[in-house]
Amino acid sequence: MTVALELDLQAFVLLRLGDRRFALAAKHIAELVAPSRIFRFPHRTPKVEGVILRRGRIIPVCDVGNILIGKGILARRFYLLAVRDYGFQKEWVAIPVTGECELINAEVTPASESDAAYVSGWLSHNGEVIEVLNMDALTPGPAPAPTRTPVPNLAESLP
Amino acid sequence: MPAAAGATPRAPRTEQIILFRVASQLFAISSASVQEVRSVDSLAGSSAELSAPGLRKVRHVVQRGDTAFFVVNGAVHFGLPPTPGTLVFVLRETRTALLVDGIDKMTAMTRLQATPNAFCHEERTWYRGLTALDQTVIPVVSPDGFLTPDEIILLDAAHAAQQAAASVAAQNALPSSETTQ
């Protein structure tokens, strides 16, 4: 019985936004980094603030505070670099967080139809019920086109 | 295993770019895309005002040889605070001339990263990608991204109508030989 329960546990990273905590599957987390300079340039995508440069890699910064807690994240402690799946490729997205992050193992309850699209499930931790976030619904990206043939990586490098 | 005699490490391929400013924002464009750089003043004789409904970013057309280039105000195009603009880039293989505030410098980039997919609106046509230079990220503009084919059709129609009106006005202004006799 104990073995079966342990097999259902999954690893999650708890992140703090203001007074609330949310969870992301640990397999979707690449790194937790200190805030660095955001480079801004003109664009029309809401929720994307700009980009950060991390070891030569250009990573978009998505402030999800307005969606999750009703206000933007101003006091940033870290950027959580999460993996966003675009179907044809995976890319990193930086999510500003306001406090320490914690790695836990927990059992997840799948989301119901009444939950927001960005909620993929729920978990319980230290008496707190926490939303497990679906990065693909939470952060912007092109509309999914499931029948499309895979698009090659657009990265245009000049070797 | 030792390297073969005479083998030299291949230098990274680079692309020459022009860094330019529009409303204090830095952009890059491939220098191969720029046919001509002119000051606004030097184009005064070959440009004409143009007004196309719903297309606020184009206010002038400039004739270079047989081709009319539509002058796109970079600040309006990118939604930046309006600036007068001092230089015009005539862009190769397009119908666009780009009005900018000034050139920062010419340099070379060794890597162009695709615009991250999180950027999913008009900017995907504006930029070829992003490049990191001196620990700064700079968007590299796409010469084709300033005017859509539909916008060019609209501008061509407005330009043709304007030229036709000017031609009629010129004919009306000519003294008629029959009436003067």
Short mmCIF file of C-alpha atoms in Angstrom, two decimals:
data_model
loop_
_atom_site.label_atom_id
_atom_site.label_comp_id
_atom_site.label_asym_id
_atom_site.label_seq_id
_atom_site.Cartn_x
_atom_site.Cartn_y
_atom_site.Cartn_z
CA MET A 1 0.00 0.00 0.00
CA THR A 2 2.80 2.37 0.92
CA VAL A 3 4.68 1.51 -2.25
CA ALA A 4 1.64 2.22 -4.41
CA LEU A 5 1.14 5.61 -2.79
CA GLU A 6 4.75 6.56 -3.31
CA LEU A 7 4.52 5.70 -6.98
CA ASP A 8 1.74 8.28 -7.40
CA LEU A 9 3.90 11.06 -6.05
CA GLN A 10 5.29 13.54 -8.52
CA ALA A 11 7.90 16.25 -8.07
CA PHE A 12 6.71 19.84 -8.12
CA VAL A 13 8.30 23.20 -7.60
CA LEU A 14 6.26 25.55 -5.44
CA LEU A 15 6.61 29.17 -6.45
CA ARG A 16 5.41 32.22 -4.63
CA LEU A 17 3.54 35.13 -6.21
CA GLY A 18 2.60 37.67 -3.57
CA ASP A 19 0.64 35.92 -0.85
CA ARG A 20 -0.13 32.86 -2.90
CA ARG A 21 1.76 29.76 -3.90
CA PHE A 22 1.44 27.81 -7.11
CA ALA A 23 3.02 24.61 -8.34
CA LEU A 24 4.76 23.63 -11.54
CA ALA A 25 5.80 20.11 -12.41
CA ALA A 26 9.52 19.88 -11.68
CA LYS A 27 10.14 18.29 -15.07
CA HIS A 28 9.09 21.62 -16.64
CA ILE A 29 11.62 23.65 -14.65
CA ALA A 30 14.99 24.38 -16.16
CA GLU A 31 16.56 26.74 -13.66
CA LEU A 32 15.97 29.30 -10.92
CA VAL A 33 17.99 32.45 -11.50
CA ALA A 34 18.50 35.83 -9.89
CA PRO A 35 16.74 38.74 -11.58
CA SER A 36 18.78 40.32 -14.33
CA ARG A 37 18.32 43.18 -16.74
CA ILE A 38 15.23 42.95 -18.92
CA PHE A 39 15.72 44.06 -22.49
CA ARG A 40 12.60 45.65 -23.89
CA PHE A 41 11.73 46.34 -27.50
CA PRO A 42 8.50 47.05 -29.33
CA HIS A 43 6.04 44.19 -29.66
CA ARG A 44 2.31 43.58 -29.42
CA THR A 45 2.08 40.49 -27.21
CA PRO A 46 0.45 41.17 -23.85
CA LYS A 47 2.03 39.42 -20.85
CA VAL A 48 5.51 39.44 -22.42
CA GLU A 49 7.65 42.11 -20.80
CA GLY A 50 10.85 41.64 -22.71
CA VAL A 51 13.74 39.22 -22.68
CA ILE A 52 16.66 38.33 -20.47
CA LEU A 53 20.02 37.08 -21.56
CA ARG A 54 21.16 33.93 -19.82
CA ARG A 55 24.46 32.35 -20.90
CA GLY A 56 23.98 33.61 -24.43
CA ARG A 57 20.40 32.41 -24.59
CA ILE A 58 17.60 34.95 -25.11
CA ILE A 59 14.63 34.10 -22.91
CA PRO A 60 11.26 35.88 -22.90
CA VAL A 61 9.95 37.14 -19.55
CA CYS A 62 6.24 36.54 -18.96
CA ASP A 63 4.61 38.28 -16.03
CA VAL A 64 1.77 35.97 -15.11
CA GLY A 65 0.89 37.95 -11.98
CA ASN A 66 -2.11 39.63 -13.54
CA ILE A 67 -3.65 36.29 -14.39
CA LEU A 68 -2.83 34.49 -11.18
CA ILE A 69 -3.07 37.15 -8.47
CA GLY A 70 -4.66 40.09 -10.26
CA LYS A 71 -1.60 42.33 -10.35
CA GLY A 72 1.81 42.50 -11.95
CA ILE A 73 4.89 41.24 -10.12
CA LEU A 74 7.04 44.24 -9.19
CA ALA A 75 9.25 42.96 -6.35
CA ARG A 76 11.08 40.06 -7.96
CA ARG A 77 13.16 37.59 -6.07
CA PHE A 78 13.94 35.16 -8.84
CA TYR A 79 13.09 34.19 -12.37
CA LEU A 80 11.89 30.64 -12.68
CA LEU A 81 12.97 29.36 -16.08
CA ALA A 82 10.27 26.99 -17.20
CA VAL A 83 10.00 24.87 -20.31
CA ARG A 84 7.12 25.83 -22.57
CA ASP A 85 5.99 23.28 -25.14
CA TYR A 86 5.00 24.82 -28.48
CA GLY A 87 4.20 21.47 -30.05
CA PHE A 88 6.86 21.70 -32.71
CA GLN A 89 9.54 22.80 -30.24
CA LYS A 90 10.20 23.53 -26.58
CA GLU A 91 11.50 26.87 -25.36
CA TRP A 92 12.38 28.43 -22.05
CA VAL A 93 10.19 31.12 -20.53
CA ALA A 94 11.16 33.21 -17.48
CA ILE A 95 8.47 33.62 -14.83
CA PRO A 96 9.13 36.29 -12.18
CA VAL A 97 8.45 35.06 -8.64
CA THR A 98 8.42 36.99 -5.39
CA GLY A 99 9.82 34.47 -2.92
CA GLU A 100 11.73 31.28 -2.35
CA CYS A 101 10.81 28.21 -4.35
CA GLU A 102 10.48 24.75 -2.83
CA LEU A 103 10.78 21.30 -4.34
CA ILE A 104 8.17 18.87 -3.04
CA ASN A 105 6.71 15.51 -3.88
CA ALA A 106 2.97 15.38 -3.91
CA GLU A 107 0.01 13.60 -5.38
CA VAL A 108 -1.88 15.62 -7.91
CA THR A 109 -5.63 15.76 -8.42
CA PRO A 110 -6.53 16.42 -12.05
CA ALA A 111 -8.29 19.67 -12.86
CA SER A 112 -11.99 19.68 -13.53
CA GLU A 113 -13.79 21.38 -16.41
CA SER A 114 -14.72 24.27 -14.17
CA ASP A 115 -11.07 25.12 -13.50
CA ALA A 116 -9.29 27.83 -15.47
CA ALA A 117 -7.36 26.65 -18.52
CA TYR A 118 -4.06 27.41 -16.84
CA VAL A 119 -4.81 24.95 -14.00
CA SER A 120 -3.72 21.42 -14.81
CA GLY A 121 -4.49 20.05 -11.36
CA TRP A 122 -4.39 20.53 -7.63
CA LEU A 123 -2.16 19.33 -4.86
CA SER A 124 -2.26 19.52 -1.12
CA HIS A 125 0.82 20.56 0.84
CA ASN A 126 1.05 21.45 4.55
CA GLY A 127 -2.68 21.96 4.71
CA GLU A 128 -2.68 24.29 1.73
CA VAL A 129 -4.45 23.47 -1.54
CA ILE A 130 -2.29 24.64 -4.42
CA GLU A 131 -3.02 25.03 -8.12
CA VAL A 132 -0.71 23.17 -10.47
CA LEU A 133 -0.04 25.42 -13.43
CA ASN A 134 -0.21 24.53 -17.08
CA MET A 135 2.54 26.60 -18.67
CA ASP A 136 1.20 26.08 -22.16
CA ALA A 137 -2.08 27.77 -21.25
CA LEU A 138 -0.58 30.34 -18.93
CA THR A 139 2.03 31.86 -21.22
CA PRO A 140 1.45 33.28 -24.69
CA GLY A 141 2.27 31.49 -27.89
CA PRO A 142 0.93 30.86 -31.35
CA ALA A 143 -2.44 29.17 -31.55
CA PRO A 144 -1.95 25.41 -31.61
CA ALA A 145 -2.37 23.74 -34.98
CA PRO A 146 -2.37 20.01 -34.23
CA THR A 147 -2.75 18.84 -37.82
CA ARG A 148 0.16 20.88 -39.08
CA THR A 149 3.34 19.07 -40.03
CA PRO A 150 6.25 19.74 -37.70
CA VAL A 151 8.01 23.00 -38.42
CA PRO A 152 11.79 22.89 -38.33
CA ASN A 153 13.59 24.87 -35.68
CA LEU A 154 13.51 28.46 -36.84
CA ALA A 155 16.72 29.31 -35.03
CA GLU A 156 18.83 30.91 -37.68
CA SER A 157 22.41 30.58 -36.66
CA LEU A 158 25.38 31.67 -38.61
CA PRO A 159 27.95 28.98 -37.84
CA MET B 1 44.40 12.65 -32.43
CA PRO B 2 46.35 15.67 -33.61
CA ALA B 3 44.74 18.05 -36.05
CA ALA B 4 45.68 17.59 -39.66
CA ALA B 5 48.59 19.71 -40.75
CA GLY B 6 47.48 22.97 -42.27
CA ALA B 7 43.96 22.74 -40.84
CA THR B 8 42.85 26.06 -39.40
CA PRO B 9 39.83 26.58 -37.18
CA ARG B 10 37.00 28.04 -39.22
CA ALA B 11 36.10 31.57 -38.16
CA PRO B 12 32.43 32.07 -37.34
CA ARG B 13 30.45 33.49 -40.22
CA THR B 14 29.26 36.97 -39.57
CA GLU B 15 26.65 39.26 -41.00
CA GLN B 16 27.22 42.98 -41.27
CA ILE B 17 24.48 44.99 -39.62
CA ILE B 18 23.59 48.61 -39.08
CA LEU B 19 22.46 49.57 -35.59
CA PHE B 20 19.99 52.42 -35.76
CA ARG B 21 17.71 54.28 -33.40
CA VAL B 22 14.06 55.11 -33.54
CA ALA B 23 12.73 57.09 -30.56
CA SER B 24 15.74 56.00 -28.45
CA GLN B 25 15.10 52.33 -29.17
CA LEU B 26 17.94 50.43 -30.77
CA PHE B 27 17.30 48.15 -33.75
CA ALA B 28 19.51 46.31 -36.21
CA ILE B 29 19.15 45.73 -39.92
CA SER B 30 21.34 43.74 -42.26
CA SER B 31 23.47 46.18 -44.21
CA ALA B 32 22.86 44.00 -47.28
CA SER B 33 19.19 44.99 -47.06
CA VAL B 34 19.92 48.68 -47.27
CA GLN B 35 20.28 50.00 -50.79
CA GLU B 36 20.83 53.62 -49.86
CA VAL B 37 21.02 55.83 -46.78
CA ARG B 38 19.93 59.41 -47.33
CA SER B 39 19.26 62.36 -45.11
CA VAL B 40 15.69 63.59 -45.08
CA ASP B 41 16.82 66.92 -46.48
CA SER B 42 18.56 65.37 -49.47
CA LEU B 43 15.39 63.55 -50.47
CA ALA B 44 13.20 66.63 -50.42
CA GLY B 45 13.40 67.08 -54.20
CA SER B 46 12.44 63.51 -55.06
CA SER B 47 9.72 62.94 -52.49
CA ALA B 48 6.05 63.76 -52.45
CA GLU B 49 3.44 63.74 -49.75
CA LEU B 50 1.08 60.81 -49.76
CA SER B 51 -2.01 60.07 -47.79
CA ALA B 52 -3.55 56.60 -47.70
CA PRO B 53 -6.62 56.10 -45.55
CA GLY B 54 -5.92 54.09 -42.42
CA LEU B 55 -2.17 53.98 -42.97
CA ARG B 56 -0.77 56.63 -40.69
CA LYS B 57 2.80 55.34 -40.80
CA VAL B 58 3.30 56.35 -44.45
CA ARG B 59 3.18 60.05 -45.25
CA HIS B 60 5.63 60.34 -48.13
CA VAL B 61 6.68 58.53 -51.26
CA VAL B 62 10.14 58.86 -52.72
CA GLN B 63 11.08 58.10 -56.31
CA ARG B 64 14.36 56.24 -56.86
CA GLY B 65 14.82 55.44 -60.53
CA ASP B 66 11.65 53.78 -61.81
CA THR B 67 10.51 52.67 -58.38
CA ALA B 68 8.38 54.51 -55.88
CA PHE B 69 9.39 53.75 -52.29
CA PHE B 70 6.90 54.37 -49.52
CA VAL B 71 8.51 56.10 -46.55
CA VAL B 72 7.51 54.26 -43.37
CA ASN B 73 7.88 56.26 -40.17
CA GLY B 74 9.70 53.82 -37.90
CA ALA B 75 8.31 55.36 -34.72
CA VAL B 76 4.69 55.03 -35.86
CA HIS B 77 5.28 51.54 -37.20
CA PHE B 78 6.68 50.26 -33.89
CA GLY B 79 4.24 52.24 -31.74
CA LEU B 80 7.00 54.38 -30.25
CA PRO B 81 6.73 58.08 -29.33
CA PRO B 82 6.70 60.13 -32.53
CA THR B 83 10.01 61.57 -33.66
CA PRO B 84 10.75 63.70 -36.74
CA GLY B 85 13.33 61.30 -38.20
CA THR B 86 16.52 62.42 -39.89
CA LEU B 87 17.64 59.53 -42.08
CA VAL B 88 15.94 57.34 -44.64
CA PHE B 89 17.01 53.77 -45.41
CA VAL B 90 15.92 52.75 -48.90
CA LEU B 91 15.47 49.01 -48.50
CA ARG B 92 16.62 46.64 -51.21
CA GLU B 93 14.08 44.33 -52.87
CA THR B 94 11.17 46.04 -51.17
CA ARG B 95 9.00 49.09 -51.77
CA THR B 96 9.93 50.47 -48.37
CA ALA B 97 12.04 53.39 -47.30
CA LEU B 98 12.43 53.53 -43.54
CA LEU B 99 12.52 56.81 -41.65
CA VAL B 100 14.81 56.56 -38.60
CA ASP B 101 16.37 58.94 -36.09
CA GLY B 102 19.99 58.03 -36.68
CA ILE B 103 22.65 55.39 -37.08
CA ASP B 104 24.37 54.19 -33.94
CA LYS B 105 27.12 52.17 -35.58
CA MET B 106 27.89 49.44 -38.06
CA THR B 107 28.96 46.13 -36.66
CA ALA B 108 28.71 42.39 -37.25
CA MET B 109 26.61 39.70 -35.65
CA THR B 110 27.60 36.08 -35.45
CA ARG B 111 24.30 34.64 -34.29
CA LEU B 112 20.67 35.44 -34.90
CA GLN B 113 18.23 33.77 -32.53
CA ALA B 114 14.70 33.22 -33.77
CA THR B 115 12.16 35.45 -32.07
CA PRO B 116 10.90 33.39 -29.10
CA ASN B 117 7.50 31.85 -29.72
CA ALA B 118 6.13 33.69 -26.69
CA PHE B 119 6.08 36.71 -28.99
CA CYS B 120 3.12 35.76 -31.09
CA HIS B 121 1.69 38.88 -32.69
CA GLU B 122 2.79 41.40 -35.34
CA GLU B 123 6.35 41.41 -34.04
CA ARG B 124 6.88 38.03 -35.67
CA THR B 125 6.73 39.77 -39.06
CA TRP B 126 8.61 42.84 -37.85
CA TYR B 127 11.73 40.97 -36.79
CA ARG B 128 13.97 38.35 -38.37
CA GLY B 129 15.05 37.52 -34.86
CA LEU B 130 17.08 38.81 -31.94
CA THR B 131 20.79 39.13 -31.54
CA ALA B 132 22.97 39.68 -28.48
CA LEU B 133 25.71 42.27 -28.86
CA ASP B 134 27.85 43.54 -26.00
CA GLN B 135 25.48 41.99 -23.43
CA THR B 136 22.51 43.77 -25.02
CA VAL B 137 19.65 42.19 -26.91
CA ILE B 138 18.74 43.92 -30.14
CA PRO B 139 15.86 43.08 -32.46
CA VAL B 140 16.93 42.58 -36.06
CA VAL B 141 14.25 44.01 -38.31
CA SER B 142 12.93 42.27 -41.38
CA PRO B 143 12.93 44.53 -44.46
CA ASP B 144 9.69 42.87 -45.62
CA GLY B 145 7.99 43.46 -42.29
CA PHE B 146 7.18 47.14 -42.65
CA LEU B 147 4.47 46.93 -45.30
CA THR B 148 2.14 44.05 -46.06
CA PRO B 149 1.22 43.27 -49.68
CA ASP B 150 -2.25 44.71 -49.00
CA GLU B 151 -0.76 47.91 -47.67
CA ILE B 152 1.42 48.24 -50.77
CA ILE B 153 -1.64 47.80 -53.00
CA LEU B 154 -3.42 50.51 -51.00
CA LEU B 155 -0.43 52.82 -51.23
CA ASP B 156 0.03 52.19 -54.95
CA ALA B 157 -3.62 53.08 -55.52
CA ALA B 158 -3.32 56.25 -53.46
CA HIS B 159 -0.12 57.17 -55.27
CA ALA B 160 -1.63 56.55 -58.70
CA ALA B 161 -4.73 58.60 -57.82
CA GLN B 162 -2.54 61.40 -56.57
CA GLN B 163 -0.43 61.37 -59.73
CA ALA B 164 -3.54 61.35 -61.92
CA ALA B 165 -4.96 64.31 -60.04
CA ALA B 166 -1.67 66.16 -60.35
CA SER B 167 -1.56 65.43 -64.08
CA VAL B 168 -5.10 66.78 -64.59
CA ALA B 169 -4.26 69.86 -62.54
CA ALA B 170 -1.13 70.42 -64.63
CA GLN B 171 -3.10 70.11 -67.88
CA ASN B 172 -5.70 72.56 -66.61
CA ALA B 173 -2.98 74.99 -65.67
CA LEU B 174 -1.47 74.97 -69.20
CA PRO B 175 -2.62 77.86 -71.39
CA SER B 176 -4.76 76.52 -74.25
CA SER B 177 -3.51 77.50 -77.73
CA GLU B 178 -7.13 77.76 -79.02
CA THR B 179 -8.22 80.20 -76.34
CA THR B 180 -5.12 82.34 -76.58
CA GLN B 181 -5.42 82.89 -80.34
#
